[in-house]
Each structure stands twice: as structure tokens, then as C-alpha cells.
Short mmCIF file of C-alpha atoms and ligand atoms in Angstrom, two decimals:
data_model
loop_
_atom_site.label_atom_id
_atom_site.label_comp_id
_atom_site.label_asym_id
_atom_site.label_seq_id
_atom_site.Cartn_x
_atom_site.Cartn_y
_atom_site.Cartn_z
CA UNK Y 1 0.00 0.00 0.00
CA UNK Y 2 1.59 3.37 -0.84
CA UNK Y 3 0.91 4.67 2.86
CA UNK Y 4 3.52 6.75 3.03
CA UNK Y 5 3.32 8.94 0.16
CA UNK Y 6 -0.14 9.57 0.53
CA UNK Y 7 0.15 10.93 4.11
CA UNK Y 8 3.44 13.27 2.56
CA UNK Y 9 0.94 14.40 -0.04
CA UNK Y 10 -1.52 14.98 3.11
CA UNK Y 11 0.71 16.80 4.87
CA UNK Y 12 2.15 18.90 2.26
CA UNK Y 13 -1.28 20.26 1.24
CA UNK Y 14 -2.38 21.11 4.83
CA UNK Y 15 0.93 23.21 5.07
CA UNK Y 16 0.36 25.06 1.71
CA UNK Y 17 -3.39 25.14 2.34
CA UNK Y 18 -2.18 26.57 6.15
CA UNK Y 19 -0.10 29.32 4.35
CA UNK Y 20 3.24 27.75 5.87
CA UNK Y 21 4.21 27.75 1.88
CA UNK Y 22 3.09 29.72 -1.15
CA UNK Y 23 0.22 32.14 -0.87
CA UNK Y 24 -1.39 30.21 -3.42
CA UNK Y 25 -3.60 27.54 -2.51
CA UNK Y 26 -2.52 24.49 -3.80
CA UNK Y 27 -5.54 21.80 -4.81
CA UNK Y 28 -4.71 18.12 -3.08
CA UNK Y 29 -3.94 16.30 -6.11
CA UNK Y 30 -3.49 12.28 -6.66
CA UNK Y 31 0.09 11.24 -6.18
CA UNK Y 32 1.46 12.16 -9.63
CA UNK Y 33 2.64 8.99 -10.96
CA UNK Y 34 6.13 8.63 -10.15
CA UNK Y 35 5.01 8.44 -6.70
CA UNK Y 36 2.39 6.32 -7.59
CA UNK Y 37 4.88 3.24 -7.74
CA UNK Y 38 4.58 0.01 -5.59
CA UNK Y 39 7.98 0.20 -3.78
CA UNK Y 40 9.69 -3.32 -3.43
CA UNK Y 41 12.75 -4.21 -2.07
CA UNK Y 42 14.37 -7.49 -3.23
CA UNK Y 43 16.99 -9.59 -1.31
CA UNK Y 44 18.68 -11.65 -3.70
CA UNK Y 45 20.57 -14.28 -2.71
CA UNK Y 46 24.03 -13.92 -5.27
CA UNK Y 47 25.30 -14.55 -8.79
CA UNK Y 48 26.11 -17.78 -8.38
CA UNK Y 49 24.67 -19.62 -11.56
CA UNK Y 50 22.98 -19.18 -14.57
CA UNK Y 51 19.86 -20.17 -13.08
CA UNK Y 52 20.37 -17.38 -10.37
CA UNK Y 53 20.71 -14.52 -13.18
CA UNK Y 54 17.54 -16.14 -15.16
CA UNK Y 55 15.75 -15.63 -11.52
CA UNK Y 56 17.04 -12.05 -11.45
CA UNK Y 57 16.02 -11.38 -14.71
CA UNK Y 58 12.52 -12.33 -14.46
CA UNK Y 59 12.25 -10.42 -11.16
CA UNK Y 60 13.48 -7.48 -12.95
CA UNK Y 61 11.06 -8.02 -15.82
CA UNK Y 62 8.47 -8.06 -13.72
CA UNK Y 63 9.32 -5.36 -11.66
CA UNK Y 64 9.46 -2.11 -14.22
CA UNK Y 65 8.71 1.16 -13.74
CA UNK Y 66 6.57 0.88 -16.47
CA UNK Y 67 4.58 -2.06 -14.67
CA UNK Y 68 4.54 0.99 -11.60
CA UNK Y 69 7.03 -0.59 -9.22
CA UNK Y 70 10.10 0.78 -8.25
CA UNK Y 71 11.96 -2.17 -7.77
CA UNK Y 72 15.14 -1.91 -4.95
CA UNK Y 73 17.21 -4.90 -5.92
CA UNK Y 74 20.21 -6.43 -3.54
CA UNK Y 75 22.88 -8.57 -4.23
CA UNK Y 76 23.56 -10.78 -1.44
CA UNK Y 77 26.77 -12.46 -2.94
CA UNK Y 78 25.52 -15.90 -0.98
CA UNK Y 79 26.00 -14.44 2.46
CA UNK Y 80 23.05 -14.20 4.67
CA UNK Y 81 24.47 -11.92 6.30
CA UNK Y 82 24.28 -9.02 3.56
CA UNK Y 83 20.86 -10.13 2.94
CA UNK Y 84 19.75 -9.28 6.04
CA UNK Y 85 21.32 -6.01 5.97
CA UNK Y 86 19.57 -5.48 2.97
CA UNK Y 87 16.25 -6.66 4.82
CA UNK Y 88 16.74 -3.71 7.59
CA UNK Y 89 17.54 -1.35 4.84
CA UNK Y 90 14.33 -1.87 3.08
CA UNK Y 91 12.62 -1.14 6.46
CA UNK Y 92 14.24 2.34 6.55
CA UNK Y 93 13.06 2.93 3.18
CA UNK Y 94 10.04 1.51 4.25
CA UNK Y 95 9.18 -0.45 1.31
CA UNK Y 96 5.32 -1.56 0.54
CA UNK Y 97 7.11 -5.11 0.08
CA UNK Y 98 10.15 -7.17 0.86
CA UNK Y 99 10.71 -10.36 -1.72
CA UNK Y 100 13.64 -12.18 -0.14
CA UNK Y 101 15.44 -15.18 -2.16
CA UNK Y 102 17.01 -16.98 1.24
CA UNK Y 103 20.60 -18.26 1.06
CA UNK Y 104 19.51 -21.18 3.49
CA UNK Y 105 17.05 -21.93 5.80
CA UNK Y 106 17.86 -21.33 9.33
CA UNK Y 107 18.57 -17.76 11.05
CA UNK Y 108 15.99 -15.30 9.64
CA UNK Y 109 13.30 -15.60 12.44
CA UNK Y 110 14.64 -12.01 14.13
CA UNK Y 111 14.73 -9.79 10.82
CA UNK Y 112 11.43 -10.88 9.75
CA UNK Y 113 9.83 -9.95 12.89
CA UNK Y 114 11.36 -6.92 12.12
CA UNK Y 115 9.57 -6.29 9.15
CA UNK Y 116 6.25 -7.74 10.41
CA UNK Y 117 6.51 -4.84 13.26
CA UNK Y 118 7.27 -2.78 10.53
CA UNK Y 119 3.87 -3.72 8.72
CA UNK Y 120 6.20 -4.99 5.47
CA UNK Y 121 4.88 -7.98 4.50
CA UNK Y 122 7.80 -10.63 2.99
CA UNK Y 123 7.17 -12.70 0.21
CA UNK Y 124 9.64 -15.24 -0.36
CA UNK Y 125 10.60 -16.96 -3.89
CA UNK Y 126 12.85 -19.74 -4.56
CA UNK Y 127 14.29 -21.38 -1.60
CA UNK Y 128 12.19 -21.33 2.04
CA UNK Y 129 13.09 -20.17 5.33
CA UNK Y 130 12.96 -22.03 8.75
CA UNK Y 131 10.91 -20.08 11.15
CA UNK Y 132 8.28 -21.80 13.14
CA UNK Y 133 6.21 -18.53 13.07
CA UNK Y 134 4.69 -19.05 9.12
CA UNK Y 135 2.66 -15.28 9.09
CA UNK Y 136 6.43 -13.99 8.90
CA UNK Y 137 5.91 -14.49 5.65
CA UNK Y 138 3.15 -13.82 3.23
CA UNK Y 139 3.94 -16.65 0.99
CA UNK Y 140 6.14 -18.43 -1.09
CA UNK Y 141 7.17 -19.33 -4.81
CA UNK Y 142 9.45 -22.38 -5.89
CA UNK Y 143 10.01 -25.68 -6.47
CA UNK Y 144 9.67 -28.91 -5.08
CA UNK Y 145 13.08 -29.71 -4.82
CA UNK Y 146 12.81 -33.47 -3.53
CA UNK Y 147 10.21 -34.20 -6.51
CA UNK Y 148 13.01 -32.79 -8.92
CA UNK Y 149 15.42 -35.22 -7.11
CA UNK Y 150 13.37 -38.03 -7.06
CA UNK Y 151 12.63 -37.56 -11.19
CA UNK Y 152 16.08 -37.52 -11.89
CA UNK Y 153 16.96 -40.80 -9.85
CA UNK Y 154 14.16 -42.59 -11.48
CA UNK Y 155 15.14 -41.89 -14.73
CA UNK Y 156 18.87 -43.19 -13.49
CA UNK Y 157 16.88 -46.21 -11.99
CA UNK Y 158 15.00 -46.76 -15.24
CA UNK Y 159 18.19 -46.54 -17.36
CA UNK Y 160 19.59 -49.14 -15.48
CA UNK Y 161 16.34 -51.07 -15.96
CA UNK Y 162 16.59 -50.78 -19.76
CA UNK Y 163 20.85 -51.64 -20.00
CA UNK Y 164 20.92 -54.52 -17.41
CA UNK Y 165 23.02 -52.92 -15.01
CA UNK Y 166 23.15 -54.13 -11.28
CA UNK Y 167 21.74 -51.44 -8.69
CA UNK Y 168 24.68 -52.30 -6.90
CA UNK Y 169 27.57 -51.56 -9.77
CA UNK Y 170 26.88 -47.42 -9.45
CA UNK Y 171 28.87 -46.35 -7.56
CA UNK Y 172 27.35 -42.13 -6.98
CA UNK Y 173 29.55 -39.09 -5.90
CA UNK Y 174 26.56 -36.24 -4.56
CA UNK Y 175 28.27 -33.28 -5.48
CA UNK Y 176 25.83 -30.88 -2.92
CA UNK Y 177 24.73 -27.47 -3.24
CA UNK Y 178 24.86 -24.46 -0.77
CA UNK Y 179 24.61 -26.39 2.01
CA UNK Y 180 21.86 -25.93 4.23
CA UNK Y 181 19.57 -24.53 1.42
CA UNK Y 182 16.36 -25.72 0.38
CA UNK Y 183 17.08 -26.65 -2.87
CA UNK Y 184 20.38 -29.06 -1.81
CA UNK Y 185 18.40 -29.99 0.93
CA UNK Y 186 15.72 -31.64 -1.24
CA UNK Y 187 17.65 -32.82 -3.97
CA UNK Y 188 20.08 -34.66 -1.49
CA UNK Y 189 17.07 -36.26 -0.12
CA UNK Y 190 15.80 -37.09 -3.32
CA UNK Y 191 19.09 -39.12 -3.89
CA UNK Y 192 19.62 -40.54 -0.54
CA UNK Y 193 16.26 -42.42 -0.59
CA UNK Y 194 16.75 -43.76 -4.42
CA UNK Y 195 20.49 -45.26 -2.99
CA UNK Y 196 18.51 -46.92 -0.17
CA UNK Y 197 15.81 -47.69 -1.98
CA UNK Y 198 17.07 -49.49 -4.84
CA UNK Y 199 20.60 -50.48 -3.04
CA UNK Y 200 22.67 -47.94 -5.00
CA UNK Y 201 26.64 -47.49 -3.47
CA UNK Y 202 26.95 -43.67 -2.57
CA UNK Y 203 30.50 -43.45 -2.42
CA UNK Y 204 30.99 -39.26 -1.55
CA UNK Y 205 29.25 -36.16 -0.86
CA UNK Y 206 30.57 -32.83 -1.39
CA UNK Y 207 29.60 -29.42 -0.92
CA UNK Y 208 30.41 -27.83 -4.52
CA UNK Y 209 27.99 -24.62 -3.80
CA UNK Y 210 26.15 -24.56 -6.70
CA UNK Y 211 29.16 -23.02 -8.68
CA UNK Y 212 31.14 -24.37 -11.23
CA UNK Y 213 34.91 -23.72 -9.77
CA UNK Y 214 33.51 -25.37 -6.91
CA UNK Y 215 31.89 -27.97 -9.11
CA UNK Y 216 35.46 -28.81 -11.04
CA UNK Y 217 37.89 -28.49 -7.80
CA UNK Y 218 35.25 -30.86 -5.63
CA UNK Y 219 35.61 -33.62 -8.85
CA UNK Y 220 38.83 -33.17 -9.63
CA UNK Y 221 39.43 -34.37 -5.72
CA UNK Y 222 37.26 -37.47 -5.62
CA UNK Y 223 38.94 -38.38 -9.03
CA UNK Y 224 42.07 -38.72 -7.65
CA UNK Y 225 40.43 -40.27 -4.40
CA UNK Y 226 38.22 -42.98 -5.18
CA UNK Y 227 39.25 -45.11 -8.66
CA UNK Y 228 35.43 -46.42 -8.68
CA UNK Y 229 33.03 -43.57 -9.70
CA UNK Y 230 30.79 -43.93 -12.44
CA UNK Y 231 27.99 -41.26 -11.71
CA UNK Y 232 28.46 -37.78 -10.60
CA UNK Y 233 24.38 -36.04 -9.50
CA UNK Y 234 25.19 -32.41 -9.92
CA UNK Y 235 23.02 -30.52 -8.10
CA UNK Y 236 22.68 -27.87 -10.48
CA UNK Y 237 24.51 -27.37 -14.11
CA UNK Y 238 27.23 -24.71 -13.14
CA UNK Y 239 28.42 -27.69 -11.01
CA UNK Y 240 28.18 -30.63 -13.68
CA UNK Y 241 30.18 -27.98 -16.53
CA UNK Y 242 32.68 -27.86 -13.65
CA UNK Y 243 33.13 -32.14 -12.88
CA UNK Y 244 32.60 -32.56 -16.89
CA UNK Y 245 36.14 -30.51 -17.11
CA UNK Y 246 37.55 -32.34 -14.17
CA UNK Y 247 36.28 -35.60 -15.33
CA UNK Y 248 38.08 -34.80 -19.13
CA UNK Y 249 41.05 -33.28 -17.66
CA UNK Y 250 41.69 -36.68 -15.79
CA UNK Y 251 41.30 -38.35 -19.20
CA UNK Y 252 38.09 -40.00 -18.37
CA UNK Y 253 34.77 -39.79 -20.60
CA UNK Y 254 31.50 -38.45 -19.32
CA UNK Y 255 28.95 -40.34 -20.55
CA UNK Y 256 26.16 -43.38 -20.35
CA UNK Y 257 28.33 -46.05 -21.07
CA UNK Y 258 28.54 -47.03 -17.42
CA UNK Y 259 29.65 -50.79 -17.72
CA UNK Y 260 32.62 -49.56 -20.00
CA UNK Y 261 34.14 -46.68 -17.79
CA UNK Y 262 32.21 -43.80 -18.83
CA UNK Y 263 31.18 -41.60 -15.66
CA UNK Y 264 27.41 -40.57 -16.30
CA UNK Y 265 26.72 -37.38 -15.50
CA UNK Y 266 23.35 -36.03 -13.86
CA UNK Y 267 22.12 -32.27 -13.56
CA UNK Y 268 19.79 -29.86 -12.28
CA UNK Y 269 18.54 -26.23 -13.62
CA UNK Y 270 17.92 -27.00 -17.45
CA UNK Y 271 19.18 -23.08 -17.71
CA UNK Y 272 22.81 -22.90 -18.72
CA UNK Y 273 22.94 -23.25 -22.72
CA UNK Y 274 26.38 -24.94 -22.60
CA UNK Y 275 24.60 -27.78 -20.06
CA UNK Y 276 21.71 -28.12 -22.32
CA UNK Y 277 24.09 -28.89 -25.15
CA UNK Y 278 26.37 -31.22 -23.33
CA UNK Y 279 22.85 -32.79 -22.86
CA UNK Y 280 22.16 -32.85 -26.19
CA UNK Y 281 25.96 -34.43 -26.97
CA UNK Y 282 24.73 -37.07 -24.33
CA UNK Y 283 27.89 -35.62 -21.71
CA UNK Y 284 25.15 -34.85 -19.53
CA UNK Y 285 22.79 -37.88 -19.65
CA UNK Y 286 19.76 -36.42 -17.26
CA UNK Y 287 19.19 -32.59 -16.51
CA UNK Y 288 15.82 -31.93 -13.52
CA UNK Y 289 14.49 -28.89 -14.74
CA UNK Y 290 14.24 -26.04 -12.24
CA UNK Y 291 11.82 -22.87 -13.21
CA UNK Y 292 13.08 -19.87 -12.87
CA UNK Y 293 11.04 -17.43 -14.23
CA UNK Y 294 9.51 -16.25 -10.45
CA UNK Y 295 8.91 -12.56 -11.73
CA UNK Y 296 5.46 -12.73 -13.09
CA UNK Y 297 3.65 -14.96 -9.72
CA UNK Y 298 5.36 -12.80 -7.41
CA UNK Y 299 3.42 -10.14 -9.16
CA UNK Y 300 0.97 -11.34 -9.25
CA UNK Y 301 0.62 -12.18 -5.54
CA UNK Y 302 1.73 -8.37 -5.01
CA UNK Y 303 -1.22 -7.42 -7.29
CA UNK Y 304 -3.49 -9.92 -5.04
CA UNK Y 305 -2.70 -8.32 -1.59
CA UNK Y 306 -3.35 -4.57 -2.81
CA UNK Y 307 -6.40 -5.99 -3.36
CA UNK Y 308 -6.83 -7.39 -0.26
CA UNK Y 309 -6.52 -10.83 -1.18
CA UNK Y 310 -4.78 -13.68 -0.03
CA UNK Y 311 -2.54 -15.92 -2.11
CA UNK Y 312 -2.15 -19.17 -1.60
CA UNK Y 313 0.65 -20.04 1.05
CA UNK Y 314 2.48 -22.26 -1.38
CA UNK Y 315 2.98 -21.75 -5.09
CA UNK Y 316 5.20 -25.08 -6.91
CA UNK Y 317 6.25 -24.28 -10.66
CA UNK Y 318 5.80 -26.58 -13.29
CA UNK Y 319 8.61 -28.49 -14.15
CA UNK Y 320 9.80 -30.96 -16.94
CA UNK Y 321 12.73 -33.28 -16.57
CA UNK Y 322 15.56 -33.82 -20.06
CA UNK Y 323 17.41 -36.14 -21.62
CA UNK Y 324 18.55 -36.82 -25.48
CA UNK Y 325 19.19 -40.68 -24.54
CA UNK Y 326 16.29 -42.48 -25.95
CA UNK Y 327 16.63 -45.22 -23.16
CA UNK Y 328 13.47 -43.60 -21.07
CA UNK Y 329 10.69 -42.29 -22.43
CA UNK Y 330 8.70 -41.15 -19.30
CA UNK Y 331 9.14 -41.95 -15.62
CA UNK Y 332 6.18 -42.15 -12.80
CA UNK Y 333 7.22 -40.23 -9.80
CA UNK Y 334 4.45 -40.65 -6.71
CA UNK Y 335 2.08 -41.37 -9.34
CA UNK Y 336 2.37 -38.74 -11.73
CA UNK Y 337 4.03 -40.06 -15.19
CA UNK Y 338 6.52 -37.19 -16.35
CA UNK Y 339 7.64 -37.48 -20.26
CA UNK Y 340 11.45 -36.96 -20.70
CA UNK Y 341 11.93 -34.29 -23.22
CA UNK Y 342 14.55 -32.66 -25.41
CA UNK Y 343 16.94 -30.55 -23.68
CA UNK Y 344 15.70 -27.16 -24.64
CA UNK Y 345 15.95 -23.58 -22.14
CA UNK Y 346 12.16 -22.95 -20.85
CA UNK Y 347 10.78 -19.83 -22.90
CA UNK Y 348 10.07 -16.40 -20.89
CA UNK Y 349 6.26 -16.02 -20.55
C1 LIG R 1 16.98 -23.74 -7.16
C2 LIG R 1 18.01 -22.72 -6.79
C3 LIG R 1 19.37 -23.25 -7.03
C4 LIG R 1 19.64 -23.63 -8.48
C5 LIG R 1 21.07 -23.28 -8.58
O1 LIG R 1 15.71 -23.18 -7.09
O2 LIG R 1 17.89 -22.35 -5.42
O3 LIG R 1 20.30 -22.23 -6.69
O4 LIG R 1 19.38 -24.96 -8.78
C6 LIG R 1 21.10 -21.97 -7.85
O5 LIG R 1 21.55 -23.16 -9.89
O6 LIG R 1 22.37 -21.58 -7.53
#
């Protein structure tokens, strides 16, 4: 609600009107339309991937001046710390809303009750927060990211269906994302329960942050540790570009032909162009795909509480899951049968 503004218009007009300013009295007019603007302040969580500066993107997109938002954006460069600078910042401003992107989960119960004394409401988009308070927030946009796990290890189960190839002969290196965030936090799950499940070997896990320097150094380590890998799950694509480099550079192939050395690489994100074409090549065998495009439902819920409405609490985006090997055609994931598609980038809507 643009509060604020309206009460400086207010007050403005009662001083004219009271003489304290021009002897000419001065109608009460509308807000002209700069001031019109929804003001919203948006914690970001970094740069870290491709799929990070999609999400950015969309938020931006959604966010124009022309749309009538003036949109404050921060860059948290993946410390939570910054972002919750930038949360207290916005409630100086005094923003109409606060859309925060959380690093991880745990440690932002203070600096949203904050806000909610500050009558901000938070919306938050991407990854979720751990407070046991749930009106902190408004409500949220993202994935599910266990389901996205659990698609890509049943397509790995499934291809080892169709090539006769003994649940116990992978041997899996989890190379993790931030830890601690929502989105490693499911898709290690995801994994964890396939390996039990169908009595796969998980012979690492590494935190490779989502990045791919991270991604490469983590892989190029394991390499040189354990002489048995022959899947790497990525949990995004920054991190598979970086083990595909590691895996070449140690003059191994990255590929699906498990039983004769090749290290099969799986992915997340579906975002990065070079990923989707090592997908296509058949380097990366499986990619989950992982929406980014968060800009138009946030506004959409922003549009929905200035009109007094409540969104829903939870918001999932639809999701696909790619691979160019023809071994699987679809999997069935908690009862819902997913076709496997080309690689190709999800188009801006
Ligand atoms: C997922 C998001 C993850 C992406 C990574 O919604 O939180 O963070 O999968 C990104 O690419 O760094």
C-alpha cells in the first residue's frame, strides 16, 4: 500500500493550504505517478549460476517502472548476512514489500519480525526459510526440490532397468549445493532415498555450492580419491560444466556407457545453454528442470494483496525433466508419469 506517500501528499497540502508555503492555494492532487509506484525491495541471494541470473532477470522483468514498481534490488553475494542487511535497509526505506530469495534456511526468524513490526509484508521466492512462526511471511514461490530429485533418480533407476546394469555396480559421488539450502536440501534427499531404496553405493558427498569452480575443484578431488566412480548427481549445471572438465582433464569420458568406464553425469537447472548442449551431446545424460522465471507470480501475488486478497501459502512451478538418450521415455514419480523431453531452455512467458 503506498501509505507513506499519501500521508506526505496529506501533509504537504495542509501546510500550503495553512499558508506555511506559497500564498497560493494548492488543490490536493493524486500522487502524480512517479510516486504512484509500488515500492519493493528485493533480497537476492548472489550470482552464483545461470539459473540465479535467469531468476534475477525475471524479477526485474516483472518489476518495471513501467509495470509501476520501483523495484530496490540487492545482491547478497551468498552471504546471509548481507541479505539481512539489505532486509533492515528496506525497512528504513520503508518499502510496501520485501521479496527475499534466502541463502539457506535457518537464522531469519529475528529480521522478519522486524519487518512484520514494521507492517512490510515478505514474500519469499525460490528457496524457504525455517521459522516456526509461518505469518512472517506472506507466501512463497518455488520448487519442489525433492520431486526434482526423485525424477532424476528414477530416470537413473529406469536406465539401469533398460541396460541390465546391477543397482549395486553405481557407484554415486553427490556433489551438494549451498549447504543448508532448500534446494540441496531436497535434492540430497531425493538421492539418498533412491540409494537406499534401490541399493545404490553412494561413495561421496561434497559441498560444490552450486558453482562451477567449486563444481570442477570438488571432482577433480574425488577423481584422484576414489578409482570407482561412475555417476556424478550435480546438483545444479554450473556444477556438472565444472566435474565434466575435471572428469576430461583426468582423461576419463563423461557419458552413459557405465559398464565400460564412462562416468554418467546427472544435472539440475535445465538453464545454462552450454549444459543443455552437453545434454544434447549425451555428456550430460539427465538434466531436472528447475523454473526460474519467479517474476510474473510474485506479481501477481503483489497485485493480489493490494487488493486485499490472499494468495495461496504455497505456489510449486511446473517443471519438466531432459534427456537426449532415448533409453526412457517417461518416468512415474508418486504417481504422476513425467515425459522426458529434449533438452531445450524454458521460454520467458
Ligand atoms: C533452485 C536454486 C538453485 C539452483 C542453482 O531453485 O535455489 O540455486 O538450482 C542456484 O543453480 O544456484
Amino acid at each position: 500500500m503506498k501509505k507513506k506517500i499519501t500521508f506526505m501528499w496529506l501533509l504537504l497540502s495542509m501546510l500550503v493550504l495553512s499558508g506555511c508555503g506559497s500564498s497560493r492555494p494548492v488543490e490536493t492532487t493524486e500522487p502524480t505517478s512517479e510516486n504512484s509506484n509500488i515500492v519493493v525491495g528485493f533480497s537476492q541471494l548472489g550470482a552464483e549460476s545461470d539459473w540465479r541470473s535467469a531468476n534475477t532477470e525475471s524479477m526485474k522483468d516483472a518489476f518495471s517502472e513501467a509495470a509501476g514498481y520501483t523495484l530496490v534490488f540487492k545482491d547478497g553475494q551468498q552471504k546471509q548476512t548481507n541479505q539481512i542487511t539489505a532486509i533492515r535497509t528496506f525497512i528504513q526505506q520503508d518499502v510496501d514489500y520485501i521479496v527475499l530469495a534466502p541463502v539457506t534456511e535457518s537464522g531469519w526468524e529475528s529480521v522478519m519480525e522486524e519487518a512484520k513490526e514494521a507492517g512490510i509484508p515478505i514474500i519469499l521466492v525460490d528457496r524457504l526459510v525455517d521459522v516456526s512462526d509461518k505469518s512472517l511471511y506472506q507466501c512463497w514461490v518455488g520448487s519442489d526440490f525433492e520431486l526434482e530429485g526423485k525424477k532424476v533418480c528414477e530416470w537413473l533407476h529406469q536406465y539401469t532397468l533398460q541396460n541390465d546394469i546391477a543397482a549395486e555396480d553405481l557407484h554415486i559421488v553427490d556433489l551438494q549445493g549451498t549447504l543448508g539450502s532448500t534446494a540441496q536440501l531436497g535434492r540430497s534427499r531425493g538421492l539418498n532415498e533412491a540409494a537406499i531404496e534401490h541399493g545404490w553405493d553412494i561413495v561421496a558427498l561434497r559441498d560444490a555450492d552450486f558453482t562451477q569452480e567449486k563444481g570442477r575443484e570438488v571432482m577433480t578431488s574425488l577423481l584422484r580419491t576414489y578409482d570407482n566412480i561412475n555417476v556424478v548427481y550435480c546438483e545444479n549445471d554450473n556444477e556438472a560444466i565444472g566435474a565434466i572438465k575435471a572428469i576430461e582433464a583426468a582423461g576419463l569420458v563423461p557419458g552413459k556407457d557405465i559398464a565400460n568406464g564412462e562416468i554418467m553425469v546427472l544435472s539440475f537447472d535445465g538453464i545454462n545453454e552450454e549444459a543443455l548442449e552437453y545434454a544434447r551431446e549425451g555428456k550430460i545424460a539427465c538434466i531436472g528442470e528447475c523454473n526460474p522465471l519467479h517474476g510474473p507470480r510474485v506479481e501477481a501475488m503483489i497485485q493480489a494483496l493490494e487488493r486485499g486478497e490472499t494468495p495461496e501459502k504455497y505456489n510449486y512451478v511446473e517443471e519438466h525433466i531432459f534427456s537426449a538418450l532415448p533409453d526412457v521415455a517417461s518416468i512415474t514419480v508418486d504417481g504422476v508419469e513425467y515425459a522426458v523431453t529434449e533438452p531445450v531452455m524454458k521460454e520467458k512467458e
